[in-house]
Tab-separated table of C-alpha atoms in Angstrom:
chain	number	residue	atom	x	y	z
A	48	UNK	CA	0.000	0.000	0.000
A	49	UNK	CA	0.882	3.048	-0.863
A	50	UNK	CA	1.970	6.050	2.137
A	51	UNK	CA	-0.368	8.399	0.322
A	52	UNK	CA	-2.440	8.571	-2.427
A	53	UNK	CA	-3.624	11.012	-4.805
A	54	UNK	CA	-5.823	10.838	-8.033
A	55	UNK	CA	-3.924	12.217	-10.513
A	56	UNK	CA	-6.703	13.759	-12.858
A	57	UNK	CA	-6.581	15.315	-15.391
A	58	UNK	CA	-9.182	17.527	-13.882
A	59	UNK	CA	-11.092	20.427	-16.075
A	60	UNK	CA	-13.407	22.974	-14.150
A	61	UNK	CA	-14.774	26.316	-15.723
A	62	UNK	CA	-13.704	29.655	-14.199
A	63	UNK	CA	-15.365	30.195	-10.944
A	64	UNK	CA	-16.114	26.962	-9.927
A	65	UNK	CA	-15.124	25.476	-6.663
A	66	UNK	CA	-12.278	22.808	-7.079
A	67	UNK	CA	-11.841	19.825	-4.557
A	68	UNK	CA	-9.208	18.281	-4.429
A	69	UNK	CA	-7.792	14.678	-2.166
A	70	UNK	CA	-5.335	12.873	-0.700
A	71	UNK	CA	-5.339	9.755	1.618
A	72	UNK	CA	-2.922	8.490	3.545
A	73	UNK	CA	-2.054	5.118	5.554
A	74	UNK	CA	0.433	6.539	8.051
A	75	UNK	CA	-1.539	7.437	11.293
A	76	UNK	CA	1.651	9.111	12.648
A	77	UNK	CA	1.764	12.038	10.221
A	78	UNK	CA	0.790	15.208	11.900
A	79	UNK	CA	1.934	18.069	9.443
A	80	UNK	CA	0.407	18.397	6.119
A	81	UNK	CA	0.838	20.757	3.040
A	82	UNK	CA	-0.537	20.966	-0.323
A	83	UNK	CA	1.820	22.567	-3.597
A	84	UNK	CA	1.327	23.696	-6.662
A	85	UNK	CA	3.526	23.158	-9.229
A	86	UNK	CA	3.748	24.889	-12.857
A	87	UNK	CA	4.957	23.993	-15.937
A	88	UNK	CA	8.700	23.132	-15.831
A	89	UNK	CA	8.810	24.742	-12.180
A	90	UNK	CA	9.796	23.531	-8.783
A	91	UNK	CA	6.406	23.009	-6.135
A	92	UNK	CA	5.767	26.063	-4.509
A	93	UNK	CA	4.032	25.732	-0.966
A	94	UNK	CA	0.340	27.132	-0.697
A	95	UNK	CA	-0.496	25.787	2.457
A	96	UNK	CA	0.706	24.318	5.867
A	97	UNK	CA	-1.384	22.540	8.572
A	98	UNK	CA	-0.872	20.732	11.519
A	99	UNK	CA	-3.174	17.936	12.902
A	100	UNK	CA	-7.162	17.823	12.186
A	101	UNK	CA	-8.965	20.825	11.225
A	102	UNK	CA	-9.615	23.650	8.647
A	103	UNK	CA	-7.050	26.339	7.247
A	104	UNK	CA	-7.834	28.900	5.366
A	105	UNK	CA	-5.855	31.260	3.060
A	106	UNK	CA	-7.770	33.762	0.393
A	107	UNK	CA	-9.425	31.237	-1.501
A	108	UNK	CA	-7.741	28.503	-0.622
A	109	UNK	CA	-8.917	26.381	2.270
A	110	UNK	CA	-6.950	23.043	3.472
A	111	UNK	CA	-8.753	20.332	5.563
A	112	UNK	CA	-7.286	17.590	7.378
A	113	UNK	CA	-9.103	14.905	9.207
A	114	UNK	CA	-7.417	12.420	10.817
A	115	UNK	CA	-9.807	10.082	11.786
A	116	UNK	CA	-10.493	9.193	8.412
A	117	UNK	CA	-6.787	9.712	7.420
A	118	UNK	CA	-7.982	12.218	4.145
A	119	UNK	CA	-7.021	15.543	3.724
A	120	UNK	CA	-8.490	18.163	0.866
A	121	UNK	CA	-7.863	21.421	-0.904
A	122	UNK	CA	-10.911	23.650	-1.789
A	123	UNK	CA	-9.834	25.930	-4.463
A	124	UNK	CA	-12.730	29.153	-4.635
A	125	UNK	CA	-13.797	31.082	-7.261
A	126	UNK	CA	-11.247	29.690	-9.684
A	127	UNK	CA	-9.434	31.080	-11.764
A	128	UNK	CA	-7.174	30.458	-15.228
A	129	UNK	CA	-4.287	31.021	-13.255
A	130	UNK	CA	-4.896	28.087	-11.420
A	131	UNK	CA	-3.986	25.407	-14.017
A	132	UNK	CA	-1.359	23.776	-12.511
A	133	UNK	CA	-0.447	20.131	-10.706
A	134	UNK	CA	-1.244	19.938	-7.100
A	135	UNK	CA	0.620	17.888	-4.707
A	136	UNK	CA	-0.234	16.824	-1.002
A	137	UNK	CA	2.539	15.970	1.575
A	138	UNK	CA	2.931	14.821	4.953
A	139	UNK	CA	5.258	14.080	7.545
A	140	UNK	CA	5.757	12.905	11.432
A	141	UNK	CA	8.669	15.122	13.022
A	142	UNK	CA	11.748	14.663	10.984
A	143	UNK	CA	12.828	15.087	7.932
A	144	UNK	CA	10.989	12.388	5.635
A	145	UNK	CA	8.508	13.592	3.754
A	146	UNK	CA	5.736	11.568	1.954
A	147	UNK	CA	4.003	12.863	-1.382
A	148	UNK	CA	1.053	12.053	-3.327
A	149	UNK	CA	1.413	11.720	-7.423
A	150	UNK	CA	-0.169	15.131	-7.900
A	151	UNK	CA	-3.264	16.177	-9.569
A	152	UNK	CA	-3.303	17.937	-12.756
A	153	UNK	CA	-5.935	20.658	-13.042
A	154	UNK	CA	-6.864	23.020	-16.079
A	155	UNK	CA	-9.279	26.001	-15.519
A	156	UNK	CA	-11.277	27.090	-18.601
A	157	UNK	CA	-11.957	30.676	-19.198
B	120	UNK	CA	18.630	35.992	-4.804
B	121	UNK	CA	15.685	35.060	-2.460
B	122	UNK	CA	14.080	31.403	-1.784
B	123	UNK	CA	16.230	28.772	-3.367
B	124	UNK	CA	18.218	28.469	-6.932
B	125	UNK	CA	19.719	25.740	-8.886
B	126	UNK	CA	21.864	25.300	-11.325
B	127	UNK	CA	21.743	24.619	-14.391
B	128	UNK	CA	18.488	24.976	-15.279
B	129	UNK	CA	19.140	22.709	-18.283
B	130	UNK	CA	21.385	20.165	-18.553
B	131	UNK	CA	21.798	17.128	-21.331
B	132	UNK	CA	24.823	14.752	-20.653
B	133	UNK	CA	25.575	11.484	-22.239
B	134	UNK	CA	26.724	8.417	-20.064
B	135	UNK	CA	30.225	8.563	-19.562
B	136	UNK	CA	30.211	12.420	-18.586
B	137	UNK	CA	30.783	14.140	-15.266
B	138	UNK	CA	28.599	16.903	-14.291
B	139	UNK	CA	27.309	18.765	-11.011
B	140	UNK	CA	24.229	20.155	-9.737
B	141	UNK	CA	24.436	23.251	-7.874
B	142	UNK	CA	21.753	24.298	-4.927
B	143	UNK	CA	21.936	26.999	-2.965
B	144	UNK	CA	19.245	28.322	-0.334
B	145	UNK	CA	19.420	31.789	1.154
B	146	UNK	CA	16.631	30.913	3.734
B	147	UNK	CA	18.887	30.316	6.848
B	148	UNK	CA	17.733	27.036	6.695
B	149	UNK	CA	19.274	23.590	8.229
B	150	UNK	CA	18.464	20.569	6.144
B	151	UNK	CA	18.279	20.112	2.527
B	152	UNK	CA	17.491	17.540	0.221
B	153	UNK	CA	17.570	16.447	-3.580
B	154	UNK	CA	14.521	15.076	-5.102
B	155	UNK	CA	13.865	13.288	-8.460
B	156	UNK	CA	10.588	13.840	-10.368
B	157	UNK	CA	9.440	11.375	-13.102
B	158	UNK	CA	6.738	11.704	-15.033
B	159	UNK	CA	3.324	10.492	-13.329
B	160	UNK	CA	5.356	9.390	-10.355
B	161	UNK	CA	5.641	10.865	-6.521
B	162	UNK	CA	8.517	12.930	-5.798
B	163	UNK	CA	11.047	10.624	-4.486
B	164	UNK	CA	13.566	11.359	-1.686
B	165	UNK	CA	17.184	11.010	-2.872
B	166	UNK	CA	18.911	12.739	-0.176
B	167	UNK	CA	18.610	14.539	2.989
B	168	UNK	CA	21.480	16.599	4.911
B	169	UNK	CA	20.757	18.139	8.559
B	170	UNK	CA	23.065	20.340	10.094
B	171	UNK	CA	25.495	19.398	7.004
B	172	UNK	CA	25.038	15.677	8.270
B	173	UNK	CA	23.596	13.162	5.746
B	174	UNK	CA	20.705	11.759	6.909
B	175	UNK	CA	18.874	9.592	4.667
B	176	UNK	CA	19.959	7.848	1.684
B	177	UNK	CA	17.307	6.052	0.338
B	178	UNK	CA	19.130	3.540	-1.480
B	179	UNK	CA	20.309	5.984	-4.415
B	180	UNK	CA	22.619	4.237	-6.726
B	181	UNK	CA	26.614	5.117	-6.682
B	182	UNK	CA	26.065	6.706	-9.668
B	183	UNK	CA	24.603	10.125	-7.873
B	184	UNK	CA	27.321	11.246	-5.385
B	185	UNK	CA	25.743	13.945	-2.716
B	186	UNK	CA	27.902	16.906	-1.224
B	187	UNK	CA	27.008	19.231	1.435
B	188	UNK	CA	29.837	21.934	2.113
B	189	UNK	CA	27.678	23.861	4.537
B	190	UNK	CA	24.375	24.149	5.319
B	191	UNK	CA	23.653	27.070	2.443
B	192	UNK	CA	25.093	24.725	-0.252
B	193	UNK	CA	24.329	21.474	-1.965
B	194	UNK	CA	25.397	19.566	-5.054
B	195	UNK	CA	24.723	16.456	-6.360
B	196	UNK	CA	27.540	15.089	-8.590
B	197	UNK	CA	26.671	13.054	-11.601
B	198	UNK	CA	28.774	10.292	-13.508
B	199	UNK	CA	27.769	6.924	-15.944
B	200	UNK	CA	24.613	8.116	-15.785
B	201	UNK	CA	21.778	5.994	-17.481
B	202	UNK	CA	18.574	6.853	-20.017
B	203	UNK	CA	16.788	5.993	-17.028
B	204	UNK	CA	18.172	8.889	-14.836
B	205	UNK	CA	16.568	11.804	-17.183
B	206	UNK	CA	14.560	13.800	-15.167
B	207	UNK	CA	13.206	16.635	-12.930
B	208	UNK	CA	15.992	17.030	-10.445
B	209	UNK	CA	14.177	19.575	-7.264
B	210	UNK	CA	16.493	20.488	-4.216
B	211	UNK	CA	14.258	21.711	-1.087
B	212	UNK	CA	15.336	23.403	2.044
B	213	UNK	CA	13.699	23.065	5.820
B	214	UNK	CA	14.387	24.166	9.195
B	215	UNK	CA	15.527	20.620	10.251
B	216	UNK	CA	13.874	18.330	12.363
B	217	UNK	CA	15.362	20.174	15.434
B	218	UNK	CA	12.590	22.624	14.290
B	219	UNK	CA	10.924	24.413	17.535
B	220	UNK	CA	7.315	22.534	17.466
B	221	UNK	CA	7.629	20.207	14.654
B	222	UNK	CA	7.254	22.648	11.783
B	223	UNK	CA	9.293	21.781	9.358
B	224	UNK	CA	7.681	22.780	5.522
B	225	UNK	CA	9.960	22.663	2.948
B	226	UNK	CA	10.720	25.454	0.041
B	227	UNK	CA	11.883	23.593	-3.400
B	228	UNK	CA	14.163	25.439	-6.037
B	229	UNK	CA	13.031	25.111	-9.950
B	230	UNK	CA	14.646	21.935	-10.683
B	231	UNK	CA	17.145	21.371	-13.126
B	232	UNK	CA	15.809	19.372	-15.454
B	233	UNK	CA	18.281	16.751	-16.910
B	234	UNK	CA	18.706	14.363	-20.213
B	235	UNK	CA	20.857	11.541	-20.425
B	236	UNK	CA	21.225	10.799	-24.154
């Protein structure tokens, strides 16, 4: 089994739609949990950081962990073109090893 | 320079060469760490220096040779490379895992991504 899953898409959503996107994980240990986007031929850049269970929100992005059921999420609002890119969840326990999903391509049509 | 840079950006070698990759974080950061990205694959953890110290080496072939001068710089040295090897190469930088309360998110550089012809 894998440490933590991700569908990888493709996903398509038209401008201004709310975008949901998942990870699950097997590791009941993790505690900290991010979610990157990634561009074209660029490095991930970090959008958001959370520790344990619970809601985050940044703008119009909101991250949601819940560690009972071991799934976190990434609501994307009102979105935009600028969006397209591939979205990656990570985790990890104290320490330096870091787990991450396959990534999830999304496109936003104007 | 801000965040964290590598170089080259670009790099196409064929097997018998001998080439470097260059990171360097201006974060005041103590671990770093060289990824590889395939195509429809996870990230996957090369490397991992904290506090200069190598820390994990998750079974990377001889092939990739890590060096960590100091904790602002990182290379990852490159010889009889295979077709295989051609991809995104991303360095990251963290606090360390000596990080007051756990937090420990880590920044990547662009990548440098690499061909092996």
């Amino acid at each position: 089994q894998k440490e933590v899953e991700q569908d990888p898409g493709p996903l398509s959503v038209p401008e201004g739609a709310i975008v949901s996107l998942n990870c699950t994980y097997s590791n009941s240990a993790f505690q900290y949990f991010m979610w990157y986007r990634q561009y074209s031929r660029k490095g991930p850049e970090l959008l958001m950081y959370t520790y344990s269970s619970g809601n985050k929100e940044d703008g119009r992005f909101t991250a949601q962990v819940d560690k009972s059921s071991k799934y976190i999420s990434l609501f994307i609002r009102d979105s935009q073109p600028s969006d397209s890119a591939t979205y990656l969840c990570a985790m990890h326990r104290a320490g330096n090893q870091f787990y991450f999903g396959t990534g999830t391509s999304l496109t936003v049509i104007p | 320079e801000t965040g964290v840079t590598q170089t080259p950006r670009h790099l196409v070698m064929g097997m018998t060469n001998k080439k470097s990759l260059k990171c360097e974080q201006h974060l005041g950061h103590n671990a770093m760490y060289w990824y590889k990205q395939s195509a429809k694959k996870p990230l996957e953890l090369m490397f991992v220096y904290n506090f200069k110290e190598q820390t994990e080496n998750n079974s990377v072939p001889s092939r990739f040779s890590p060096e960590c001068p100091n904790s602002s710089h990182l290379f990852l040295h490159l010889h009889t490379l295979q077709p295989e090897d051609s991809a995104l190469y991303l360095c990251a930088s963290s606090q360390g895992s000596l990080s007051v309360g756990g937090r420990n998110e880590q920044f990547f550089g662009p990548g440098t991504r690499l061909t092996v012809l």
